[in-house]
Amino acid sequence: MKRILRTPLGLSAAVLLLAVLVLAVIAPLVWTDQANAVDTAQISRGSTAEHWMGTDNLGRDVFLRVLVATGLSVRLALLATAIGVLAGLVLGAVPVVLGRRAGRVVTAVVNIAVAFPALLLALFFAVVIGPGTTGSLLAIGFATAPGFARLVQTLVAKVAGLDYVAAARVAGAGRIRLLVRHILPNVAEPLVINATMAAGAALLAFAGLSFLGLGVQPPEYDWGRLLGEGLQGIYLRPAAAIAPGVAVVVAGLAFHLFGEALSKGFTRHTAPVKLRRTEAASAVPTDDDAVLVVEDLRVAFPGVTPVRGVSFTVGQGEAVGIVGESGSGKSLTALAVARLIEHPGQVDAQRLTFQGRDLRNGDDRVHRRLLGTSLAMVFQDPMTSLNPAMRIGRQLAEVAEQHQGASRKQAWQRAVDRLRAVRIPDPERRARQYPHEFSGGMRQRAMIGMGLMGKPALIIADEPTTALDVTVQRQVLRLLRTIRAADGAALLLISHDITVVSQVCDRVLVMYAGRVVEDLPADELHTAARHPYTRALLAAVPDMTTDRDLPLAVIPGRPVDAAQVPTGCAYAPRCPLATERCVTAHPPLETDNGRRVACWHADVPVQVGDRGE
Amino acid sequence: MSLSRWVIVVSELTFEDVTVRFGTRGHATTAADGVHLTVPHGSIVGLVGESGSGKSTLARAAVGLVPVSGGRILLDGQPIDHRARRLQMVFQDPHSALDPRMTIGESIAEALPRRARDRRDRVAALLDLVGLPAECARQYPAQLSGGQRQRVGLARALAGEPDVIIADEITSALDVSIQGTVLNLVRDLQRRMRLSMLFISHNLAVVRYVSDFIAVMYHGRIVEHGPADQVLADPQDPYTRELLAAAADPAGQLDLGETSDTTPAHR
Ligand SMILES: Nc1ncnc2c1ncn2[C@@H]1O[C@H](COP(=O)(O)OP(=O)(O)OP(=O)(O)O)[C@@H](O)[C@H]1O
Ligand code: SF4
Ligand SMILES: [Mg+2]
C-alpha cells in the first residue's frame, strides 16, 4: 500500500477516491434538507451568486443536489459491484467445488454471457426486471458478473494446477477448504483491482440507466437523474447538466485510476543494483573480452546476506559451472546477474559487466531487452516460469515477436523449430498444448527452448536438467553444447549435480554459504580438487557400485543458515580438517595458477565420505 | 481373476491394467498404457523411466489427482478411498508444491490426522526428522531454498501417517549431500514403519540403492519389472540395458561428443 501511495498517480487517485467516499457519506447527512428545499421564487434560474450552479424547475439548488446525490450514486455503484463480484466469485469458483462435469457447464454459460457487452446485458435485465432502483441494481450486478466470473475462472485454474493444491488434496483437504485456504488468497490481488475498476464502471452504468429513466425513480435522485433533468434545459442553463456530468466523470475516474494504481503497485519491481564505491582497487585483472565479469557481488535481504562477495568471469564461449548445496546462493547469484532480484532484495557489486556493458545502472527496459536477445535465462522452476493459461508455442513465439520483431507466423515457426531442437516429440501438436499437458521434464525442455529463441551470447541455466532422466539429460546437454558451438554462446550452468557440471563445463565454481570456495578446471575436479568440501561432495554421489546395505556417505551436519554465518570458515563445523585457525579467521580465496581455493588446509589428505551421520 | 488372492495381503498397492489418457478424443495423449504393477507390503518399488514416460502420471493416478481411463488401482484389494489418506505423495517440483501464503508449519499441520494432538510438537518432530530446524515452521516457502522445500514436502507426506508413500523424483532437486541423507532416511523410515513405497526417479543409481523391486517404464508402459538384483543383473528390455549402460559409467554417461543421437530403441 505504501508503495502505491508513493507514486504521483497512486497518491492523487487515492486522495480523489477518498474525497468521493467521504462526500458520499457526509453530503446526504448535512445537505439533504437544503437540497430538497423548494423555492418557487427561484425556479429554473441560471448561475447566480446564491445558486452558483443554478436551480431546477422547483427552484432547488443544483449544486447541493449534486453533492447529496453522491451518496446514492456511490452506494448503488458499490452495491451493484458487490452483487457482481459475489455472483462472479460463485460462478468462477464453482467448477472447483462441483468437479469436472458440472464445472464445464458453468464455464460454458459464463463464456456465452461474457460475449455480450455488459451495458447491453444491464439494459436487458433492467427491462426484464422492470425500471426502478432494485431492478437496475440487479441488472448492473448481473451484467458485471460474467466478466468477473471469467477472471476468477482463469485465475483459479492457474493456481489450481499447482502442486501445492494437489498436495493439499492428497493431504485430505476438502474442496471448500482448498478454495478458501489455498486458491482464493492466491488470486485475491487481481480480484481486488478488478473490483475497484468495476465499481467505476458500475457508477457510469447506473448514471446511464437513471438518465434513461430506467434507474432511480423520483423523488429519489442520483447523478444520472440530475443529468437527465439538467439536459432538458441545457441551452438555457448548461450548468445544471454539466455539474452532475462532471461528478460522474470525476468519481468514475477516481475508482478507475485507483484500480490502475493498485495493479501497478502489486506487480513486482526489481531492485536495481546499487552502485558501490567503485574507486576500490580492482583485485581481478580486467578481462575485456569476457562475456560476464562479476566482482564482489553481494545479495542481501533484510536480516540475511545469502551471497557474500562472489567474483568470477565467464569468457567468450566458455562454459562455467556453479555447484554447491541447496541454499548456498547459486540461484541468487544467477538472478542477480540477470537483475531479477525482487524487492526487498539488495544487490551490490564492485563490477558487473555483460559484454562490456555495466549492468549496475541503466533502466529496466534495457535489461528486459537484453534478456530477450543476448542473455538467455533457463530457470530452475519450469512450472512457475511458464504461463499456465497460454499455449507453449505462443509463449515461445512471443519472445521472438517482442524482441526480434518477427512476424506472428515466423515466430510460431521458430517456436516449433526450437521445440523440436529440444527434442519435444511431435512439436507442431505439442506447441498447441498448455504447460499442464507437458510432463515436468518436457516443461523444462520447453523452457530451454524459450531461452534459445534469440541468439544468446550467454545462457544462464539454473538447474536445467534436474528432473530429466539420463538419456534426455544427455540430449539436452548436447543441445546446449551444439548451440554453444554454433553461436559461440557462453554458458553459466548451475547445478547441485557435480557429475553433470564436471562433464559439461570447462571450469567449475564450488560455492558454500554464499561464497566461492574453489574454482578449478572441470577435468581436474576428480583428480585435483583441493577444498575439503569439494572432495566431500564428490564422495557423496551414489553410483551403480554403492553397497546397498550400508548407509550412504553424507556430509555431516547441516548447510549453514544464511542468517547465521559463523566467523571464520563457514565450512568449519562440518570439516574433518578444521583447526582453531579455521574457526577464528576466514580463509581468503587465493589465486594460484588460474585456480582458486579458500581453505587454510587445502591439499591435506582427508578421509572424506564417512558413512552415516 | 480371483479377488481373494489380494485380500490376504495388507497394504499392498496394485495397478491393474491402468490406462490414463489426457485430452479429448481428437488429440488424446496416452500417458499410461495398460500398466500392471504391484507395490508389495513393506517394500520399496523403484520406478525408472525417461521424462514424459508416464511415471508422474501413474503416481498422480494412485493418489486420485488424475482420473484413470481404464483399469483399477487397488489398496489391499479394495478400490482406494482417497479421503482415508492412506496414500501420501511427495512431489517432484519443490517450488510449486507448497502454498506460498501458508507457513511451513501450517502446511505440515494441515496434513496431520485430524485427531492428532500437540500439533506444534508433531510439526517440530517432523521437521527434525527431515533435518530442518524447528524455527522453519514459522517461515514461508519463499524464504527456503529448493532443497529445503523438498524436505518440507517429505515431512508433510509423513505427517499423514500413510500406509503407502508415493515419492515422485524426491531427490532429483536435492544436493548430493542431502540426497544421501534423504535416501538413508527413506530406507530407515521404511524399515522402521514398514511403509510401502513407490519410489520414482530417473536416476538408476538412486533407485538401485533404495529399491527392493525395480520397474522400468517406457512410453507409458512397464517394459520390465522384477526384484532389483534380477533386473540389474539380467536386464531383458533394450531400454533397460541402455539405462544401465548409461548409469554404470558415471564419468562417461555424458560423453556428449561421440554418441550419436540416442534414439530410444522402441520408437
Ligand atoms: N527472498 C528471499 N528472502 C530471504 N532469504 C532468501 C530469499 N531468497 C533466497 N533466500 C535465502 O538465500 C539463500 C540462498 O538461496 P538460493 O536460492 O540462491 O540457493 P541455491 O544455492 O540456489 O539452492 P538450491 O540448490 O536449493 O536451489 C537461502 O538460505 C535462502 O533461504
Ligand atoms: S579452512 Fe579449515 S574448516 Fe574451512 S575448509 Fe579449510 S580446513 Fe576446513
Ligand atoms: Mg537454486
mmCIF file of N, CA and C in Angstrom, chain A residues 146-250:
data_model
loop_
_atom_site.group_PDB
_atom_site.id
_atom_site.type_symbol
_atom_site.label_atom_id
_atom_site.label_comp_id
_atom_site.label_asym_id
_atom_site.label_seq_id
_atom_site.Cartn_x
_atom_site.Cartn_y
_atom_site.Cartn_z
ATOM 1 N N PRO A 146 -20.525 -11.893 -15.345
ATOM 2 C CA PRO A 146 -19.819 -12.815 -16.246
ATOM 3 C C PRO A 146 -18.349 -12.479 -16.441
ATOM 4 N N GLY A 147 -18.049 -11.194 -16.627
ATOM 5 C CA GLY A 147 -16.656 -10.812 -16.814
ATOM 6 C C GLY A 147 -15.821 -11.190 -15.605
ATOM 7 N N PHE A 148 -16.407 -10.952 -14.467
ATOM 8 C CA PHE A 148 -15.708 -11.271 -13.240
ATOM 9 C C PHE A 148 -15.538 -12.774 -13.081
ATOM 10 N N ALA A 149 -16.602 -13.500 -13.429
ATOM 11 C CA ALA A 149 -16.541 -14.962 -13.329
ATOM 12 C C ALA A 149 -15.429 -15.500 -14.208
ATOM 13 N N ARG A 150 -15.317 -14.925 -15.406
ATOM 14 C CA ARG A 150 -14.278 -15.384 -16.320
ATOM 15 C C ARG A 150 -12.900 -15.152 -15.711
ATOM 16 N N LEU A 151 -12.729 -13.962 -15.129
ATOM 17 C CA LEU A 151 -11.456 -13.639 -14.499
ATOM 18 C C LEU A 151 -11.149 -14.624 -13.370
ATOM 19 N N VAL A 152 -12.161 -14.852 -12.534
ATOM 20 C CA VAL A 152 -11.965 -15.777 -11.412
ATOM 21 C C VAL A 152 -11.593 -17.159 -11.946
ATOM 22 N N GLN A 153 -12.302 -17.597 -12.970
ATOM 23 C CA GLN A 153 -12.008 -18.925 -13.531
ATOM 24 C C GLN A 153 -10.571 -19.033 -14.005
ATOM 25 N N THR A 154 -10.142 -18.023 -14.743
ATOM 26 C CA THR A 154 -8.778 -18.070 -15.265
ATOM 27 C C THR A 154 -7.756 -18.104 -14.135
ATOM 28 N N LEU A 155 -7.965 -17.215 -13.174
ATOM 29 C CA LEU A 155 -7.007 -17.150 -12.073
ATOM 30 C C LEU A 155 -7.010 -18.437 -11.261
ATOM 31 N N VAL A 156 -8.202 -18.931 -11.011
ATOM 32 C CA VAL A 156 -8.325 -20.141 -10.204
ATOM 33 C C VAL A 156 -7.682 -21.318 -10.932
ATOM 34 N N ALA A 157 -7.926 -21.393 -12.235
ATOM 35 C CA ALA A 157 -7.356 -22.513 -12.997
ATOM 36 C C ALA A 157 -5.838 -22.482 -12.921
ATOM 37 N N LYS A 158 -5.298 -21.276 -12.946
ATOM 38 C CA LYS A 158 -3.849 -21.122 -12.899
ATOM 39 C C LYS A 158 -3.296 -21.674 -11.577
ATOM 40 N N VAL A 159 -3.937 -21.271 -10.496
ATOM 41 C CA VAL A 159 -3.445 -21.680 -9.184
ATOM 42 C C VAL A 159 -3.780 -23.136 -8.898
ATOM 43 N N ALA A 160 -4.975 -23.563 -9.340
ATOM 44 C CA ALA A 160 -5.414 -24.919 -9.016
ATOM 45 C C ALA A 160 -4.521 -25.973 -9.665
ATOM 46 N N GLY A 161 -3.766 -25.573 -10.701
ATOM 47 C CA GLY A 161 -2.897 -26.537 -11.360
ATOM 48 C C GLY A 161 -1.574 -26.729 -10.642
ATOM 49 N N LEU A 162 -1.308 -25.910 -9.637
ATOM 50 C CA LEU A 162 -0.015 -26.005 -8.976
ATOM 51 C C LEU A 162 0.010 -27.167 -7.987
ATOM 52 N N ASP A 163 1.217 -27.646 -7.763
ATOM 53 C CA ASP A 163 1.372 -28.836 -6.925
ATOM 54 C C ASP A 163 0.872 -28.648 -5.501
ATOM 55 N N TYR A 164 0.961 -27.413 -4.983
ATOM 56 C CA TYR A 164 0.577 -27.308 -3.578
ATOM 57 C C TYR A 164 -0.907 -27.522 -3.382
ATOM 58 N N VAL A 165 -1.688 -27.220 -4.405
ATOM 59 C CA VAL A 165 -3.113 -27.504 -4.312
ATOM 60 C C VAL A 165 -3.326 -29.022 -4.386
ATOM 61 N N ALA A 166 -2.589 -29.647 -5.287
ATOM 62 C CA ALA A 166 -2.646 -31.101 -5.375
ATOM 63 C C ALA A 166 -2.225 -31.732 -4.055
ATOM 64 N N ALA A 167 -1.160 -31.169 -3.483
ATOM 65 C CA ALA A 167 -0.651 -31.716 -2.228
ATOM 66 C C ALA A 167 -1.704 -31.610 -1.133
ATOM 67 N N ALA A 168 -2.398 -30.476 -1.093
ATOM 68 C CA ALA A 168 -3.429 -30.292 -0.065
ATOM 69 C C ALA A 168 -4.572 -31.284 -0.292
ATOM 70 N N ARG A 169 -4.868 -31.565 -1.557
ATOM 71 C CA ARG A 169 -5.920 -32.542 -1.847
ATOM 72 C C ARG A 169 -5.519 -33.917 -1.362
ATOM 73 N N VAL A 170 -4.269 -34.274 -1.649
ATOM 74 C CA VAL A 170 -3.789 -35.580 -1.205
ATOM 75 C C VAL A 170 -3.784 -35.645 0.310
ATOM 76 N N ALA A 171 -3.500 -34.499 0.934
ATOM 77 C CA ALA A 171 -3.479 -34.459 2.394
ATOM 78 C C ALA A 171 -4.884 -34.487 2.976
ATOM 79 N N GLY A 172 -5.890 -34.495 2.120
ATOM 80 C CA GLY A 172 -7.249 -34.690 2.605
ATOM 81 C C GLY A 172 -8.063 -33.424 2.751
ATOM 82 N N ALA A 173 -7.583 -32.291 2.232
ATOM 83 C CA ALA A 173 -8.351 -31.055 2.332
ATOM 84 C C ALA A 173 -9.575 -31.140 1.419
ATOM 85 N N GLY A 174 -10.730 -30.724 1.946
ATOM 86 C CA GLY A 174 -11.948 -30.756 1.141
ATOM 87 C C GLY A 174 -11.927 -29.661 0.094
ATOM 88 N N ARG A 175 -12.903 -29.714 -0.833
ATOM 89 C CA ARG A 175 -12.892 -28.750 -1.927
ATOM 90 C C ARG A 175 -13.099 -27.328 -1.441
ATOM 91 N N ILE A 176 -13.968 -27.160 -0.436
ATOM 92 C CA ILE A 176 -14.229 -25.816 0.070
ATOM 93 C C ILE A 176 -12.970 -25.260 0.715
ATOM 94 N N ARG A 177 -12.314 -26.099 1.516
ATOM 95 C CA ARG A 177 -11.096 -25.649 2.176
ATOM 96 C C ARG A 177 -10.027 -25.291 1.139
ATOM 97 N N LEU A 178 -9.915 -26.130 0.115
ATOM 98 C CA LEU A 178 -8.961 -25.853 -0.960
ATOM 99 C C LEU A 178 -9.198 -24.457 -1.503
ATOM 100 N N LEU A 179 -10.471 -24.172 -1.747
ATOM 101 C CA LEU A 179 -10.844 -22.913 -2.370
ATOM 102 C C LEU A 179 -10.531 -21.739 -1.449
ATOM 103 N N VAL A 180 -10.970 -21.880 -0.201
ATOM 104 C CA VAL A 180 -10.892 -20.752 0.722
ATOM 105 C C VAL A 180 -9.469 -20.542 1.223
ATOM 106 N N ARG A 181 -8.785 -21.647 1.481
ATOM 107 C CA ARG A 181 -7.479 -21.533 2.118
ATOM 108 C C ARG A 181 -6.349 -21.424 1.109
ATOM 109 N N HIS A 182 -6.447 -22.175 0.015
ATOM 110 C CA HIS A 182 -5.300 -22.261 -0.883
ATOM 111 C C HIS A 182 -5.460 -21.465 -2.173
ATOM 112 N N ILE A 183 -6.678 -21.438 -2.690
ATOM 113 C CA ILE A 183 -6.818 -20.841 -4.015
ATOM 114 C C ILE A 183 -7.147 -19.351 -3.939
ATOM 115 N N LEU A 184 -8.223 -19.002 -3.257
ATOM 116 C CA LEU A 184 -8.639 -17.594 -3.264
ATOM 117 C C LEU A 184 -7.577 -16.621 -2.739
ATOM 118 N N PRO A 185 -6.903 -16.940 -1.615
ATOM 119 C CA PRO A 185 -5.890 -15.982 -1.154
ATOM 120 C C PRO A 185 -4.813 -15.724 -2.194
ATOM 121 N N ASN A 186 -4.562 -16.715 -3.032
ATOM 122 C CA ASN A 186 -3.509 -16.556 -4.015
ATOM 123 C C ASN A 186 -3.976 -15.868 -5.292
ATOM 124 N N VAL A 187 -5.276 -15.582 -5.377
ATOM 125 C CA VAL A 187 -5.752 -14.842 -6.543
ATOM 126 C C VAL A 187 -6.396 -13.524 -6.124
ATOM 127 N N ALA A 188 -6.306 -13.189 -4.833
ATOM 128 C CA ALA A 188 -7.044 -12.044 -4.311
ATOM 129 C C ALA A 188 -6.621 -10.715 -4.944
ATOM 130 N N GLU A 189 -5.322 -10.529 -5.145
ATOM 131 C CA GLU A 189 -4.850 -9.227 -5.615
ATOM 132 C C GLU A 189 -5.509 -8.781 -6.910
ATOM 133 N N PRO A 190 -5.429 -9.569 -7.976
ATOM 134 C CA PRO A 190 -6.075 -9.112 -9.210
ATOM 135 C C PRO A 190 -7.578 -8.943 -9.063
ATOM 136 N N LEU A 191 -8.197 -9.717 -8.174
ATOM 137 C CA LEU A 191 -9.637 -9.579 -7.985
ATOM 138 C C LEU A 191 -9.981 -8.226 -7.372
ATOM 139 N N VAL A 192 -9.201 -7.828 -6.380
ATOM 140 C CA VAL A 192 -9.446 -6.537 -5.734
ATOM 141 C C VAL A 192 -9.288 -5.413 -6.754
ATOM 142 N N ILE A 193 -8.245 -5.521 -7.542
ATOM 143 C CA ILE A 193 -8.003 -4.498 -8.554
ATOM 144 C C ILE A 193 -9.192 -4.393 -9.501
ATOM 145 N N ASN A 194 -9.625 -5.553 -9.993
ATOM 146 C CA ASN A 194 -10.717 -5.530 -10.955
ATOM 147 C C ASN A 194 -12.024 -5.059 -10.339
ATOM 148 N N ALA A 195 -12.240 -5.383 -9.066
ATOM 149 C CA ALA A 195 -13.456 -4.944 -8.408
ATOM 150 C C ALA A 195 -13.477 -3.425 -8.312
ATOM 151 N N THR A 196 -12.306 -2.837 -8.019
ATOM 152 C CA THR A 196 -12.236 -1.378 -7.933
ATOM 153 C C THR A 196 -12.611 -0.744 -9.270
ATOM 154 N N MET A 197 -12.031 -1.314 -10.329
ATOM 155 C CA MET A 197 -12.329 -0.767 -11.650
ATOM 156 C C MET A 197 -13.795 -1.001 -12.004
ATOM 157 N N ALA A 198 -14.310 -2.163 -11.612
ATOM 158 C CA ALA A 198 -15.699 -2.476 -11.912
ATOM 159 C C ALA A 198 -16.630 -1.495 -11.217
ATOM 160 N N ALA A 199 -16.236 -1.018 -10.025
ATOM 161 C CA ALA A 199 -17.070 -0.055 -9.311
ATOM 162 C C ALA A 199 -17.192 1.233 -10.125
ATOM 163 N N GLY A 200 -16.088 1.646 -10.729
ATOM 164 C CA GLY A 200 -16.125 2.830 -11.580
ATOM 165 C C GLY A 200 -17.080 2.622 -12.749
ATOM 166 N N ALA A 201 -17.001 1.444 -13.360
ATOM 167 C CA ALA A 201 -17.870 1.140 -14.495
ATOM 168 C C ALA A 201 -19.329 1.097 -14.061
ATOM 169 N N ALA A 202 -19.581 0.535 -12.883
ATOM 170 C CA ALA A 202 -20.953 0.438 -12.389
ATOM 171 C C ALA A 202 -21.537 1.824 -12.160
ATOM 172 N N LEU A 203 -20.688 2.730 -11.691
ATOM 173 C CA LEU A 203 -21.123 4.100 -11.463
ATOM 174 C C LEU A 203 -21.630 4.719 -12.766
ATOM 175 N N LEU A 204 -20.841 4.536 -13.815
ATOM 176 C CA LEU A 204 -21.229 5.068 -15.120
ATOM 177 C C LEU A 204 -22.504 4.394 -15.608
ATOM 178 N N ALA A 205 -22.546 3.069 -15.447
ATOM 179 C CA ALA A 205 -23.702 2.328 -15.943
ATOM 180 C C ALA A 205 -24.968 2.793 -15.234
ATOM 181 N N PHE A 206 -24.851 3.006 -13.934
ATOM 182 C CA PHE A 206 -26.023 3.433 -13.175
ATOM 183 C C PHE A 206 -26.491 4.806 -13.639
ATOM 184 N N ALA A 207 -25.539 5.692 -13.829
ATOM 185 C CA ALA A 207 -25.888 7.027 -14.326
ATOM 186 C C ALA A 207 -26.632 6.887 -15.646
ATOM 187 N N GLY A 208 -26.150 5.964 -16.476
ATOM 188 C CA GLY A 208 -26.778 5.754 -17.782
ATOM 189 C C GLY A 208 -28.222 5.302 -17.642
ATOM 190 N N LEU A 209 -28.428 4.285 -16.804
ATOM 191 C CA LEU A 209 -29.782 3.754 -16.640
ATOM 192 C C LEU A 209 -30.724 4.798 -16.063
ATOM 193 N N SER A 210 -30.244 5.540 -15.056
ATOM 194 C CA SER A 210 -31.091 6.562 -14.441
ATOM 195 C C SER A 210 -31.408 7.658 -15.445
ATOM 196 N N PHE A 211 -30.435 7.988 -16.238
ATOM 197 C CA PHE A 211 -30.599 9.007 -17.267
ATOM 198 C C PHE A 211 -31.719 8.588 -18.230
ATOM 199 N N LEU A 212 -31.740 7.306 -18.556
ATOM 200 C CA LEU A 212 -32.750 6.794 -19.477
ATOM 201 C C LEU A 212 -34.104 6.614 -18.796
ATOM 202 N N GLY A 213 -34.115 6.844 -17.469
ATOM 203 C CA GLY A 213 -35.385 6.690 -16.755
ATOM 204 C C GLY A 213 -35.635 5.269 -16.294
ATOM 205 N N LEU A 214 -34.616 4.399 -16.456
ATOM 206 C CA LEU A 214 -34.795 3.005 -16.045
ATOM 207 C C LEU A 214 -34.290 2.772 -14.628
ATOM 208 N N GLY A 215 -33.489 3.727 -14.140
ATOM 209 C CA GLY A 215 -32.844 3.510 -12.849
ATOM 210 C C GLY A 215 -33.635 4.117 -11.701
ATOM 211 N N VAL A 216 -32.966 5.011 -11.007
ATOM 212 C CA VAL A 216 -33.561 5.633 -9.825
ATOM 213 C C VAL A 216 -34.811 6.416 -10.233
ATOM 214 N N GLN A 217 -35.911 6.235 -9.463
ATOM 215 C CA GLN A 217 -37.173 6.901 -9.785
ATOM 216 C C GLN A 217 -37.420 8.047 -8.800
ATOM 217 N N PRO A 218 -38.099 9.119 -9.248
ATOM 218 C CA PRO A 218 -38.405 10.228 -8.352
ATOM 219 C C PRO A 218 -39.249 9.717 -7.185
ATOM 220 N N PRO A 219 -39.200 10.301 -6.007
ATOM 221 C CA PRO A 219 -38.457 11.531 -5.707
ATOM 222 C C PRO A 219 -36.980 11.315 -5.412
ATOM 223 N N GLU A 220 -36.515 10.064 -5.410
ATOM 224 C CA GLU A 220 -35.079 9.883 -5.171
ATOM 225 C C GLU A 220 -34.308 10.377 -6.382
ATOM 226 N N TYR A 221 -33.063 10.733 -6.166
ATOM 227 C CA TYR A 221 -32.298 11.188 -7.317
ATOM 228 C C TYR A 221 -30.825 10.814 -7.178
ATOM 229 N N ASP A 222 -30.250 10.439 -8.287
ATOM 230 C CA ASP A 222 -28.797 10.229 -8.338
ATOM 231 C C ASP A 222 -28.265 11.087 -9.481
ATOM 232 N N TRP A 223 -26.994 10.950 -9.763
ATOM 233 C CA TRP A 223 -26.399 11.817 -10.788
ATOM 234 C C TRP A 223 -27.045 11.613 -12.148
ATOM 235 N N GLY A 224 -27.394 10.377 -12.445
ATOM 236 C CA GLY A 224 -27.995 10.083 -13.745
ATOM 237 C C GLY A 224 -29.300 10.853 -13.911
ATOM 238 N N ARG A 225 -30.124 10.846 -12.850
ATOM 239 C CA ARG A 225 -31.400 11.549 -12.953
ATOM 240 C C ARG A 225 -31.179 13.051 -13.070
ATOM 241 N N LEU A 226 -30.259 13.588 -12.265
ATOM 242 C CA LEU A 226 -29.973 15.019 -12.329
ATOM 243 C C LEU A 226 -29.512 15.401 -13.725
ATOM 244 N N LEU A 227 -28.700 14.507 -14.292
ATOM 245 C CA LEU A 227 -28.183 14.744 -15.637
ATOM 246 C C LEU A 227 -29.349 14.808 -16.617
ATOM 247 N N GLY A 228 -30.276 13.875 -16.467
ATOM 248 C CA GLY A 228 -31.446 13.827 -17.342
ATOM 249 C C GLY A 228 -32.265 15.111 -17.237
ATOM 250 N N GLU A 229 -32.488 15.553 -15.986
ATOM 251 C CA GLU A 229 -33.260 16.786 -15.791
ATOM 252 C C GLU A 229 -32.526 17.992 -16.353
ATOM 253 N N GLY A 230 -31.226 18.019 -16.056
ATOM 254 C CA GLY A 230 -30.420 19.162 -16.488
ATOM 255 C C GLY A 230 -30.392 19.278 -18.002
ATOM 256 N N LEU A 231 -30.392 18.122 -18.670
ATOM 257 C CA LEU A 231 -30.259 18.116 -20.114
ATOM 258 C C LEU A 231 -31.457 18.759 -20.808
ATOM 259 N N GLN A 232 -32.621 18.696 -20.139
ATOM 260 C CA GLN A 232 -33.817 19.277 -20.762
ATOM 261 C C GLN A 232 -33.660 20.771 -21.015
ATOM 262 N N GLY A 233 -32.915 21.412 -20.105
ATOM 263 C CA GLY A 233 -32.760 22.859 -20.291
ATOM 264 C C GLY A 233 -31.339 23.256 -20.626
ATOM 265 N N ILE A 234 -30.645 22.379 -21.315
ATOM 266 C CA ILE A 234 -29.198 22.579 -21.449
ATOM 267 C C ILE A 234 -28.831 23.891 -22.143
ATOM 268 N N TYR A 235 -29.706 24.374 -23.091
ATOM 269 C CA TYR A 235 -29.328 25.598 -23.804
ATOM 270 C C TYR A 235 -29.503 26.826 -22.935
ATOM 271 N N LEU A 236 -30.450 26.749 -21.999
ATOM 272 C CA LEU A 236 -30.681 27.904 -21.127
ATOM 273 C C LEU A 236 -29.779 27.861 -19.911
ATOM 274 N N ARG A 237 -29.666 26.668 -19.320
ATOM 275 C CA ARG A 237 -28.915 26.570 -18.076
ATOM 276 C C ARG A 237 -27.922 25.419 -18.158
ATOM 277 N N PRO A 238 -26.836 25.601 -18.894
ATOM 278 C CA PRO A 238 -25.890 24.489 -19.093
ATOM 279 C C PRO A 238 -25.329 23.947 -17.777
ATOM 280 N N ALA A 239 -25.195 24.795 -16.778
ATOM 281 C CA ALA A 239 -24.563 24.356 -15.529
ATOM 282 C C ALA A 239 -25.309 23.191 -14.895
ATOM 283 N N ALA A 240 -26.627 23.173 -15.016
ATOM 284 C CA ALA A 240 -27.424 22.133 -14.377
ATOM 285 C C ALA A 240 -27.140 20.761 -14.981
ATOM 286 N N ALA A 241 -26.708 20.719 -16.217
ATOM 287 C CA ALA A 241 -26.349 19.447 -16.845
ATOM 288 C C ALA A 241 -24.871 19.130 -16.629
ATOM 289 N N ILE A 242 -24.084 20.209 -16.645
ATOM 290 C CA ILE A 242 -22.636 19.978 -16.546
ATOM 291 C C ILE A 242 -22.257 19.465 -15.162
ATOM 292 N N ALA A 243 -22.873 20.030 -14.118
ATOM 293 C CA ALA A 243 -22.470 19.663 -12.755
ATOM 294 C C ALA A 243 -22.580 18.154 -12.497
ATOM 295 N N PRO A 244 -23.740 17.504 -12.722
ATOM 296 C CA PRO A 244 -23.789 16.066 -12.472
ATOM 297 C C PRO A 244 -22.895 15.288 -13.426
ATOM 298 N N GLY A 245 -22.774 15.805 -14.661
ATOM 299 C CA GLY A 245 -21.897 15.123 -15.630
ATOM 300 C C GLY A 245 -20.469 15.074 -15.117
ATOM 301 N N VAL A 246 -19.986 16.211 -14.652
ATOM 302 C CA VAL A 246 -18.619 16.273 -14.121
ATOM 303 C C VAL A 246 -18.480 15.328 -12.930
ATOM 304 N N ALA A 247 -19.516 15.333 -12.069
ATOM 305 C CA ALA A 247 -19.457 14.475 -10.884
ATOM 306 C C ALA A 247 -19.285 13.006 -11.279
ATOM 307 N N VAL A 248 -20.073 12.575 -12.265
ATOM 308 C CA VAL A 248 -19.982 11.172 -12.709
ATOM 309 C C VAL A 248 -18.583 10.863 -13.211
ATOM 310 N N VAL A 249 -18.073 11.762 -14.045
ATOM 311 C CA VAL A 249 -16.755 11.510 -14.640
ATOM 312 C C VAL A 249 -15.680 11.464 -13.560
ATOM 313 N N VAL A 250 -15.709 12.436 -12.651
ATOM 314 C CA VAL A 250 -14.665 12.504 -11.622
ATOM 315 C C VAL A 250 -14.700 11.251 -10.741
#
